[in-house]
Short mmCIF file of C-alpha atoms in Angstrom, two decimals:
data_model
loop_
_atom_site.label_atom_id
_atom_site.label_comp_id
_atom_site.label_asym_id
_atom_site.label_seq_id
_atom_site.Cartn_x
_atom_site.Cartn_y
_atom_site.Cartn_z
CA UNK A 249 20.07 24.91 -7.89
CA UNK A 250 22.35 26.44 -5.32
CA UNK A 251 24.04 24.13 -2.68
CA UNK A 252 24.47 25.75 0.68
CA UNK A 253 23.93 24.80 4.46
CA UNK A 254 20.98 25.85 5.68
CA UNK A 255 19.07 25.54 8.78
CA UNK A 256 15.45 24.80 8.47
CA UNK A 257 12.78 27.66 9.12
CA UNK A 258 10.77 24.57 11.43
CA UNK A 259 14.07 23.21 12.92
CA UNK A 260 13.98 20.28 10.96
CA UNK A 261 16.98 20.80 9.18
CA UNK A 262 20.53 20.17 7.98
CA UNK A 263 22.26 20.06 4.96
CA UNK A 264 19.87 20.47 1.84
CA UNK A 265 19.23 22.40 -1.29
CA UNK A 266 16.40 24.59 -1.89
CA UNK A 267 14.18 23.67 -4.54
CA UNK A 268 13.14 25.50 -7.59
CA UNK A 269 16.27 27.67 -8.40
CA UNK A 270 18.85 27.36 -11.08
CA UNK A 271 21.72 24.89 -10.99
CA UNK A 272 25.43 26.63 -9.57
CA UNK A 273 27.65 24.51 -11.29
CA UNK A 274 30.45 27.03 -10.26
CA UNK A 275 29.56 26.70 -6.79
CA UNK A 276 29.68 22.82 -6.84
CA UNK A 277 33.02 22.94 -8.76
CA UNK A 278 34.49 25.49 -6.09
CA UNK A 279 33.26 23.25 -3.33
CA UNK A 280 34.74 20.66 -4.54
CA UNK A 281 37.95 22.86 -5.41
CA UNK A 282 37.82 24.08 -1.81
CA UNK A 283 38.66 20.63 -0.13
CA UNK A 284 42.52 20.74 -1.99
CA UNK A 285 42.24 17.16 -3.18
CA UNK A 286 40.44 15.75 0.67
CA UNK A 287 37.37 13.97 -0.37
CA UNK A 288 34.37 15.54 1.15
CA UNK A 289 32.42 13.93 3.79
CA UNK A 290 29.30 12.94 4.55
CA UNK A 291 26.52 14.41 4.10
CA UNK A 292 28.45 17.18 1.80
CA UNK A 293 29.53 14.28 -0.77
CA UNK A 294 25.84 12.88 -0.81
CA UNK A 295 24.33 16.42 -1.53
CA UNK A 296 27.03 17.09 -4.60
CA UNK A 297 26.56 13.70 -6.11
CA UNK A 298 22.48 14.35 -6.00
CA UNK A 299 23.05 17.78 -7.68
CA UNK A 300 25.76 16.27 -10.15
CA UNK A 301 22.06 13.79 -11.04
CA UNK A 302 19.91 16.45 -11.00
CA UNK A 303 21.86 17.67 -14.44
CA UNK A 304 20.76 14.60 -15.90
CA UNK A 305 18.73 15.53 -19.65
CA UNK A 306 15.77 13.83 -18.33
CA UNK A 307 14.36 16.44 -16.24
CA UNK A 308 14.47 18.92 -18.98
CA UNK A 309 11.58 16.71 -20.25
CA UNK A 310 9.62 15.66 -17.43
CA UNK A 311 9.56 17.14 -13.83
CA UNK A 312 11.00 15.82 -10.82
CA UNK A 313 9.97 16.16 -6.71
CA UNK A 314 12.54 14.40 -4.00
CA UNK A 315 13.09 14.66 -0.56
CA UNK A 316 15.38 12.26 1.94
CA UNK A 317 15.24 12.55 5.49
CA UNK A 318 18.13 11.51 7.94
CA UNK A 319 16.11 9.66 10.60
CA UNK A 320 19.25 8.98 12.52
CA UNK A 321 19.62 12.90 12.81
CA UNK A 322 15.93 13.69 12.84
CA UNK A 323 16.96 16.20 10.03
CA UNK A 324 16.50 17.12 6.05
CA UNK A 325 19.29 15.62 3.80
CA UNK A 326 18.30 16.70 0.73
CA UNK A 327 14.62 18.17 -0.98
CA UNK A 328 13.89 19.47 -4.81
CA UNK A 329 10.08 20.39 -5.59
CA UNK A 330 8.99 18.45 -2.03
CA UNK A 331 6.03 20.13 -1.89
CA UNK A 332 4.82 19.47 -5.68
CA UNK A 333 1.63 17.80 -6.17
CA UNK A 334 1.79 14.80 -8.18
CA UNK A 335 0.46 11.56 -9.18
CA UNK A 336 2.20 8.83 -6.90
CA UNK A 337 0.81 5.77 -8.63
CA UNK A 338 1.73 2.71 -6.17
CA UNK A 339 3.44 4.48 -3.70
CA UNK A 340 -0.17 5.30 -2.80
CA UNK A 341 0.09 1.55 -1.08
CA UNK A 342 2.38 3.43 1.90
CA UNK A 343 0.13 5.47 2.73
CA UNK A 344 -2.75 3.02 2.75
CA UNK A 345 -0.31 0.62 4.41
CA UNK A 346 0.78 3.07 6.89
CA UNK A 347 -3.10 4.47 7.62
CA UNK A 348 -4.24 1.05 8.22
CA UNK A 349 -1.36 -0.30 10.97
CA UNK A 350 -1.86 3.23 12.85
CA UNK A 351 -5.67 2.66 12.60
CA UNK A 352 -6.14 -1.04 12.79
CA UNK A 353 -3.16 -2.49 14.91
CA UNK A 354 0.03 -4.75 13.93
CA UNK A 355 -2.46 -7.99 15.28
CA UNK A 356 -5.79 -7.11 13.22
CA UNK A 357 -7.01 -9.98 11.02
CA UNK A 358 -8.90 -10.06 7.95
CA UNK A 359 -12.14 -12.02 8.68
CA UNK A 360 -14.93 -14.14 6.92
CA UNK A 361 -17.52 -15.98 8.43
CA UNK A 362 -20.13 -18.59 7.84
CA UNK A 363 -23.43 -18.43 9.67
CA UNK A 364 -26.66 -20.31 9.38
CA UNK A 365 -30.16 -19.36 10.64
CA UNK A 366 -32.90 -22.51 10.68
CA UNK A 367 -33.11 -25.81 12.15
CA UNK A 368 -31.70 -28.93 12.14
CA UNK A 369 -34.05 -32.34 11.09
CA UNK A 370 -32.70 -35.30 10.99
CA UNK A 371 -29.39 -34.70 8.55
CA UNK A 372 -31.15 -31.89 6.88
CA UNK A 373 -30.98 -28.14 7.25
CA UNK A 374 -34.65 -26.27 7.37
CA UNK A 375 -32.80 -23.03 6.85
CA UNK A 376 -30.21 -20.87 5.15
CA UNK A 377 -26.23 -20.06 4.99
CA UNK A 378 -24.77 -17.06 5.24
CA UNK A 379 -21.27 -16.46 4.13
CA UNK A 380 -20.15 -12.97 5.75
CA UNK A 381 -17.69 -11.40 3.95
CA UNK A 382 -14.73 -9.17 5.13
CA UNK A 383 -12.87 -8.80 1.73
CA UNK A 384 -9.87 -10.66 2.42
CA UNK A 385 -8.30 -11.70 -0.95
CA UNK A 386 -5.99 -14.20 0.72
CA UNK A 387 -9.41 -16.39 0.90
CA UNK A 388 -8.76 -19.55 -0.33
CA UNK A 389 -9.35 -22.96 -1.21
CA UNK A 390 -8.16 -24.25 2.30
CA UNK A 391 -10.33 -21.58 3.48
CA UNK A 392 -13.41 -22.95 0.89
CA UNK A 393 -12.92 -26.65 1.89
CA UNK A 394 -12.61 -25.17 5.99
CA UNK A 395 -16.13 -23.60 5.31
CA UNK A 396 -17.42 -26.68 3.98
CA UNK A 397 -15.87 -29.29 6.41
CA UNK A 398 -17.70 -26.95 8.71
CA UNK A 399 -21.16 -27.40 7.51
CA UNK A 400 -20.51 -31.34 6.79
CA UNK A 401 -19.68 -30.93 10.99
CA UNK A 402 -23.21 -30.08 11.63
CA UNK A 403 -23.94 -33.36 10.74
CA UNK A 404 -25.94 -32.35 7.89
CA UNK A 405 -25.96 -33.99 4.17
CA UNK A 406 -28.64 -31.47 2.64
CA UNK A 407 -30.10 -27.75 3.10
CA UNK A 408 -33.05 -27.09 2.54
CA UNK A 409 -32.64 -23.46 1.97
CA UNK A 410 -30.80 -20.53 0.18
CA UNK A 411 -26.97 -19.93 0.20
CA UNK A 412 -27.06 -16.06 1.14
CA UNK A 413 -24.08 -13.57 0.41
CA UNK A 414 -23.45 -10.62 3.23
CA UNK A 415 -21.35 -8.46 1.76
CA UNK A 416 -22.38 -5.67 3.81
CA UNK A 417 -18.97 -4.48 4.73
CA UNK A 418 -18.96 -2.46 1.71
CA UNK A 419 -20.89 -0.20 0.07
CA UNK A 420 -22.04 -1.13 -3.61
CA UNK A 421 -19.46 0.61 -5.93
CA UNK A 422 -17.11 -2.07 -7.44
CA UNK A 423 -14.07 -0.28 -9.28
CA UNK A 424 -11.99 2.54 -7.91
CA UNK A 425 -12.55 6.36 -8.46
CA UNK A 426 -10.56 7.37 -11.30
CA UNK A 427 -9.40 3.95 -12.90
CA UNK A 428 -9.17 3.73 -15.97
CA UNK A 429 -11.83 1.70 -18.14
CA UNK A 430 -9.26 -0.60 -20.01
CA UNK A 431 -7.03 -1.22 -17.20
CA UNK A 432 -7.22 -4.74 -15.68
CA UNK A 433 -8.90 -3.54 -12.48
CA UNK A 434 -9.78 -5.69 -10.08
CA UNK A 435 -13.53 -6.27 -8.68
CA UNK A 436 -13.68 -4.53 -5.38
CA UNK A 437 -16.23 -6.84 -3.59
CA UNK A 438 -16.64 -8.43 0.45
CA UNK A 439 -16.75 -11.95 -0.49
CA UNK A 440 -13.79 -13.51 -2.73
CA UNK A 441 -12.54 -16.48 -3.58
CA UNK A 442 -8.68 -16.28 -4.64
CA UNK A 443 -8.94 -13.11 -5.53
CA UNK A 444 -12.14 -13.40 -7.98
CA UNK A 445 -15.59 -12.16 -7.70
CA UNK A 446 -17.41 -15.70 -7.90
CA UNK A 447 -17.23 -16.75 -3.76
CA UNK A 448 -20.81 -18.25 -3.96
CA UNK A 449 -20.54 -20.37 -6.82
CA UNK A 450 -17.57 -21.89 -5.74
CA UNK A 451 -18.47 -22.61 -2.67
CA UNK A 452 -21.93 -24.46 -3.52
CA UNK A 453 -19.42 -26.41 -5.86
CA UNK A 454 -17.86 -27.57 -2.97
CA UNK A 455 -20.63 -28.10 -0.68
CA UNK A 456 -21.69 -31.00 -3.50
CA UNK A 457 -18.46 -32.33 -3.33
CA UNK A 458 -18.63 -33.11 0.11
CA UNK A 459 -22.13 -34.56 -1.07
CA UNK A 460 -23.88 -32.03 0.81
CA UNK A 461 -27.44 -31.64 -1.35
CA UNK A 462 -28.85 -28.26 -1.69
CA UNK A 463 -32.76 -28.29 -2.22
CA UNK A 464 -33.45 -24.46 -3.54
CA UNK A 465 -36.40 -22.86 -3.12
CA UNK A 466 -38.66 -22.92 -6.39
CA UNK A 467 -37.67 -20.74 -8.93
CA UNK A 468 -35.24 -20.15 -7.55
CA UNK A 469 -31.42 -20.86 -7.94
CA UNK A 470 -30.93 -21.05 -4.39
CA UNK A 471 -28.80 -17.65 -3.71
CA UNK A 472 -29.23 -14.09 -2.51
CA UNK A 473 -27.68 -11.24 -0.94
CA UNK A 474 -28.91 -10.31 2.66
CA UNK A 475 -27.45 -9.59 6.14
CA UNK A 476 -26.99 -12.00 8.95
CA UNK A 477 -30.01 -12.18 10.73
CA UNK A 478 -29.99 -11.64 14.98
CA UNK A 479 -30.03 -15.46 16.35
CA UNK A 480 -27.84 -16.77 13.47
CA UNK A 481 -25.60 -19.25 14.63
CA UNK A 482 -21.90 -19.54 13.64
CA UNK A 483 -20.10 -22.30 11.82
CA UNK A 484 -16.86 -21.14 11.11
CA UNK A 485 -14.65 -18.26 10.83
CA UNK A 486 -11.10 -17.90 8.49
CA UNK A 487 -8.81 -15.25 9.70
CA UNK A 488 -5.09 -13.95 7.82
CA UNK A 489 -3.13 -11.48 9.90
CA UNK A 490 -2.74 -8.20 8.30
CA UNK A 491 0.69 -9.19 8.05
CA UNK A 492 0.23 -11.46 5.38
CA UNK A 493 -1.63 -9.02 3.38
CA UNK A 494 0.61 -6.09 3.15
CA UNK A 495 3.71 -8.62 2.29
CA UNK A 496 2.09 -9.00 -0.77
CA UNK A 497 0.52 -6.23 -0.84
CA UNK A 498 4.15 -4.24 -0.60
CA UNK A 499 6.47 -7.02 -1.88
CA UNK A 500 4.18 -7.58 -5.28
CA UNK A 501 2.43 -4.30 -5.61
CA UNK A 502 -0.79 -5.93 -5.71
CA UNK A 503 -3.74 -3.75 -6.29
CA UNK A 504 -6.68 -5.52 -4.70
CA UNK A 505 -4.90 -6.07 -1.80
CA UNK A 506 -4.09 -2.43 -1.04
CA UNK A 507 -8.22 -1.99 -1.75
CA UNK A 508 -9.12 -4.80 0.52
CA UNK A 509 -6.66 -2.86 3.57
CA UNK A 510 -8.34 0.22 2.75
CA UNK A 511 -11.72 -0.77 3.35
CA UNK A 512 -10.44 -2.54 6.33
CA UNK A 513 -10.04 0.88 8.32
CA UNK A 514 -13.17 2.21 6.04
CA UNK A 515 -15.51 0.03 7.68
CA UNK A 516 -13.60 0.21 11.26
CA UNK A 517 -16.03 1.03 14.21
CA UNK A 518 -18.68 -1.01 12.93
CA UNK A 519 -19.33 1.31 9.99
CA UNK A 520 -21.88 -0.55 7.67
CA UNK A 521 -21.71 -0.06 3.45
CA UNK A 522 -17.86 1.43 3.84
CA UNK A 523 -17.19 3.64 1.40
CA UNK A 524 -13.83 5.34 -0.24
CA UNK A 525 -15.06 8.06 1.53
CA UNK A 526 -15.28 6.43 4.71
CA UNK A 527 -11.43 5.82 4.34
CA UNK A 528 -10.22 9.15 3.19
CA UNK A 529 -11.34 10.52 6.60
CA UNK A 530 -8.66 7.88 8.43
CA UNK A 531 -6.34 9.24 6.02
CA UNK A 532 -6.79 12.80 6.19
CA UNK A 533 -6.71 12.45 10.41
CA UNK A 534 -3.66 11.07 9.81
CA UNK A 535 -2.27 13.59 7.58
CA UNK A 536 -3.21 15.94 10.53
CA UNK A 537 -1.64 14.19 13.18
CA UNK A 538 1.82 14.68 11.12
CA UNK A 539 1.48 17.90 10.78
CA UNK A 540 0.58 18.72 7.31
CA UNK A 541 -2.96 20.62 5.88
CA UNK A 542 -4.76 17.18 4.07
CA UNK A 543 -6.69 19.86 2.35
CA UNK A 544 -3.55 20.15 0.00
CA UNK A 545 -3.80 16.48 -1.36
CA UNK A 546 -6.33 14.25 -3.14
CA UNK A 547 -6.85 10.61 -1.94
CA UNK A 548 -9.03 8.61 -4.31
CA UNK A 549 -8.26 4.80 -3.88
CA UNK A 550 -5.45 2.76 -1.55
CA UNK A 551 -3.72 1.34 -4.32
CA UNK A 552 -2.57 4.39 -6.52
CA UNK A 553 -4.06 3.00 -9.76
CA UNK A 554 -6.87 6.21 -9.69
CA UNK A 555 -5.52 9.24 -11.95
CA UNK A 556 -6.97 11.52 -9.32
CA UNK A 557 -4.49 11.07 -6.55
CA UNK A 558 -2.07 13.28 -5.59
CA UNK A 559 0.70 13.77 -3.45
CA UNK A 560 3.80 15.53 -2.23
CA UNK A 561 7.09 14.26 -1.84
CA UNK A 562 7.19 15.87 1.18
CA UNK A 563 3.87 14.03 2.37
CA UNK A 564 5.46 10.66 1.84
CA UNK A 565 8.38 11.69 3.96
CA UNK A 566 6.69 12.57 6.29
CA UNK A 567 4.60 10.09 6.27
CA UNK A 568 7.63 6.98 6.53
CA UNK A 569 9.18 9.17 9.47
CA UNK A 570 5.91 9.01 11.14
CA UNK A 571 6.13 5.15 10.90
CA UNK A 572 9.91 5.07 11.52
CA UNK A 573 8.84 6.84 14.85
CA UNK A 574 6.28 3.68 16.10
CA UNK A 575 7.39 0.65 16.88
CA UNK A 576 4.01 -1.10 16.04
CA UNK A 577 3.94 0.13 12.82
CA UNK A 578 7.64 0.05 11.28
CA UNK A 579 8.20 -3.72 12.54
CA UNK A 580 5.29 -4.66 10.51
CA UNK A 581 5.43 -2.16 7.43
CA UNK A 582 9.85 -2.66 7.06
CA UNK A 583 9.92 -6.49 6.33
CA UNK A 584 7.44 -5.71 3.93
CA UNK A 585 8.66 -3.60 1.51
CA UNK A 586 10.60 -4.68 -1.35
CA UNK A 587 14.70 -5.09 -0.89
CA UNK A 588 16.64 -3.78 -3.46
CA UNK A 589 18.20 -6.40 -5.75
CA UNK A 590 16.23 -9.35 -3.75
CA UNK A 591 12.39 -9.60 -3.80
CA UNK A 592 9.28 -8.05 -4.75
CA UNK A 593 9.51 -5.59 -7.66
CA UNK A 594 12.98 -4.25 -6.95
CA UNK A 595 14.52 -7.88 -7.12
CA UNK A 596 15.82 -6.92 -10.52
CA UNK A 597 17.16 -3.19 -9.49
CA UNK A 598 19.98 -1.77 -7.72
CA UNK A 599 22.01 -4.96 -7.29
CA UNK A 600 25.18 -2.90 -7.08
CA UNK A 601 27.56 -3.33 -3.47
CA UNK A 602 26.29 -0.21 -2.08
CA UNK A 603 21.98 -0.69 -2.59
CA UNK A 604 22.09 -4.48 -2.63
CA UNK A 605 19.96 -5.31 0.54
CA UNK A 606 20.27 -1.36 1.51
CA UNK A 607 17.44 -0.09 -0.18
CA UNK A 608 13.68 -1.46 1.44
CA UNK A 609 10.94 0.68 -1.07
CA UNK A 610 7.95 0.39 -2.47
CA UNK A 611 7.94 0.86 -6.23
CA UNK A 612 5.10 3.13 -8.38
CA UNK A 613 4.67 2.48 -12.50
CA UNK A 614 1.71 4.08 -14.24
CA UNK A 615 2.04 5.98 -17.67
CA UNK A 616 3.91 8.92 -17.61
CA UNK A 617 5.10 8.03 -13.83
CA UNK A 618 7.83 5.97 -11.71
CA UNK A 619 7.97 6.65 -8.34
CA UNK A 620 9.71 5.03 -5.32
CA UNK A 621 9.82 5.89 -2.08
CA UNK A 622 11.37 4.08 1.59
CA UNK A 623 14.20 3.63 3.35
CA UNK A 624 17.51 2.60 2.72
CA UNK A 625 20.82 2.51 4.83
CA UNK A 626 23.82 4.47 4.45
CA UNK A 627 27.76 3.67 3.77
CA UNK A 628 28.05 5.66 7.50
CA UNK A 629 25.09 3.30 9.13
CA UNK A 630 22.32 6.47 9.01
CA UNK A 631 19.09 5.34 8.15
CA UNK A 632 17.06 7.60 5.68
CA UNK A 633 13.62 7.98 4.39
CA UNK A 634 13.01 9.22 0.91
CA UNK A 635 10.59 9.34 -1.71
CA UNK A 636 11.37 10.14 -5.72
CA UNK A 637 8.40 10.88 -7.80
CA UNK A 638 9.41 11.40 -11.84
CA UNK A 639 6.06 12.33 -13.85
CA UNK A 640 6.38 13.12 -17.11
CA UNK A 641 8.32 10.65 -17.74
CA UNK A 642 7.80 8.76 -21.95
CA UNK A 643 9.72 5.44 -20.68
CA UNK A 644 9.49 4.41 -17.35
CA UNK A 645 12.67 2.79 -17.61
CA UNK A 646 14.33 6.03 -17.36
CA UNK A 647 12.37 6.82 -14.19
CA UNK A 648 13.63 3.66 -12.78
CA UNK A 649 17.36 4.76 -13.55
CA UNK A 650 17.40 7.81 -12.06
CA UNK A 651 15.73 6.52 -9.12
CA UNK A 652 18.35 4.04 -8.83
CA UNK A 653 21.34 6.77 -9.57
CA UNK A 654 19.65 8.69 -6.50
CA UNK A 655 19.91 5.53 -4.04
CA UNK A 656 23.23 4.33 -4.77
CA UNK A 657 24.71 8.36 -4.20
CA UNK A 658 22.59 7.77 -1.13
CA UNK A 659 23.75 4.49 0.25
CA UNK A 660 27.76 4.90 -1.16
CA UNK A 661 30.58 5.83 1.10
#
């Protein structure tokens, strides 16, 4: 790979090396030779200390695509096979993250709802409940005994009906394209109770322990699935900001969060039975609006656990400049990414003096991959956007080393 500085063919450029040719070694040692013993300055050091990594056995085994962005300069630091297609596995959570606050708003809530349709005798309901669900897995048991407390309000102590479940949000599909059978995948449903596919049941349960009596039709057991019917009249409503849900989401990598944002903007503008589908096109307009041909990628699920996404280095980049650029959207999407050697998954990594508290990223495992990409702060106070994505690679642990060489010759003076 030949160093050299190099204006980019769009204008976007700076200092960076141009990917797919062979390592100079003599040109790095005679740049270095050139400076007669001054130390080289920024952004020259950064670019020889990434090429000193990039001789690093690994990637004689497994392949490699990086790019880093100077947002402070609005120009390319450094790229190496940007434009490769690969799998990202959780990185995919940016872009779902990043779709959904350009889509949905920094303010939009996750929402479930109770509704009942009938009439009230006495202290009985002549009618049925209908629990509305929005797929929000921060549902909860203050949320279950809220929904309760709120049919106990109607000053009823028995129904005399059917609890029904709306989960019309959604369509019917319940696992992810491309996961993989004997992973522990997560049931992708509307109505949840911490995170687990058994809402009605548990909240019957609790209904009786507010000694509320259900009388069930006969033979029956006194649920069904259905839609809320015109006329229905509303009990109660739980709400969590969607800033709750990508700080988990981000901070803990969790996959049925990133599903449960992703069929947020699927089923935006009233769309009934969302579908993957549904939320590709969000994506893809998005991938537009930056620029780049969405035609070139594959988007299967919003968490990154489907084998059949894939991505570009270059895409991500893009991507985290695009968010970088909104106010809206980096104030909520920053404080939730993991910080190097202090939360989320990279509160065991890069807890040297340069990347400590420097380095904000979202982390990707899945076999054969480690990928991170984000932002992190320089020794000089730029602020850059990158995204390494090793595939190939036998031991993720290696992955996670070289990620963590490429930060710290980042963030270092």
């Amino acid at each position: 790979m030949m160093l050299r500085a190099q204006t980019d063919p769009q204008g976007e450029g700076n200092f960076k090396v141009a990917f797919g040719e062979p390592v100079d070694t003599a040109f790095t040692d005679s740049l270095i030779a050139d400076t007669s013993g001054v130390q080289l300055q920024w952004p020259e050091n950064v670019i020889v200390r990434i090429d000193n990594i990039l001789n690093d056995p690994l990637l004689k085994r497994s392949q490699l695509g990086l790019m880093v962005y100077d947002l402070t300069t609005d120009s390319i630091l450094f790229r190496y096979n940007e434009q490769q297609t690969m799998r990202p596995a959780s990185i995919m959570k940016l872009i779902t993250a990043i779709t959904a606050l350009d889509r949905l708003g920094c303010n939009y809530q996750f929402r479930t709802s109770l509704y009942y349709k009938g009439i009230i005798k006495g202290r009985t309901l002549v009618g049925d409940i209908y629990c509305v669900g929005g797929m929000d897995p921060r549902f909860g048991s203050d949320d279950m005994n809220a929904f309760a407390e709120g049919v106990r309000r109607l000053g009823v102590d028995t129904i005399r009906g059917k609890i029904i479940a709306d989960i019309s949000m959604k369509d019917e599909t319940r696992l992810g394209e491309g996961w993989c059978w004997d992973d522990d995948n997560p049931i992708l449903t509307p109505l949840m109770m911490a995170k687990k596919a058994d809402f009605i049941p548990r909240f019957i349960d609790e209904l009786r322990d507010k000694n509320i009596h259900i009388i069930m039709p006969f033979n029956s057991d006194g649920t069904d699935e259905g839609t809320v019917p015109n006329g229905a009249s509303i009990i109660c409503s739980r709400f969590h900001p969607i800033s709750e849900i990508l700080m988990q989401m981000l901070k803990d990598s969790d996959n049925l969060y990133a599903e449960s944002m992703m069929y947020q903007f699927a089923a935006s503008g009233g769309v009934k039975k969302a579908s993957a589908a549904n939320a590709r096109t969000h994506v893809k307009k998005l991938v537009s609006k930056i620029g780049l041909n969405p035609d070139r990628y594959k988007f299967a699920d919003g968490s990154g656990l489907s084998l059949y996404n894939y991505v570009t280095p270059e895409l991500m980049v893009r991507l985290l400049r695009y968010a970088y650029r909104n106010t809206d959207i980096i104030t909520s999407l920053y404080p939730a990414l993991p910080i190097a050697g202090e939360d989320g998954t990279l509160s065991k990594r890069m807890k040297g003096e340069y990347t400590h508290n420097n380095v904000h990223a979202k982390t990707g495992t899945l076999t054969g991959i480690a990928s991170l990409a984000g932002y992190c702060r320089t020794a000089n106070n730029h602020f850059l956007a990158f995204c390494i994505i090793n595939q190939g690679v036998l031991r993720v642990s290696d992955g996670r080393a070289f990620q963590d060489k490429i930060c710290t010759a980042l963030c270092q003076p």
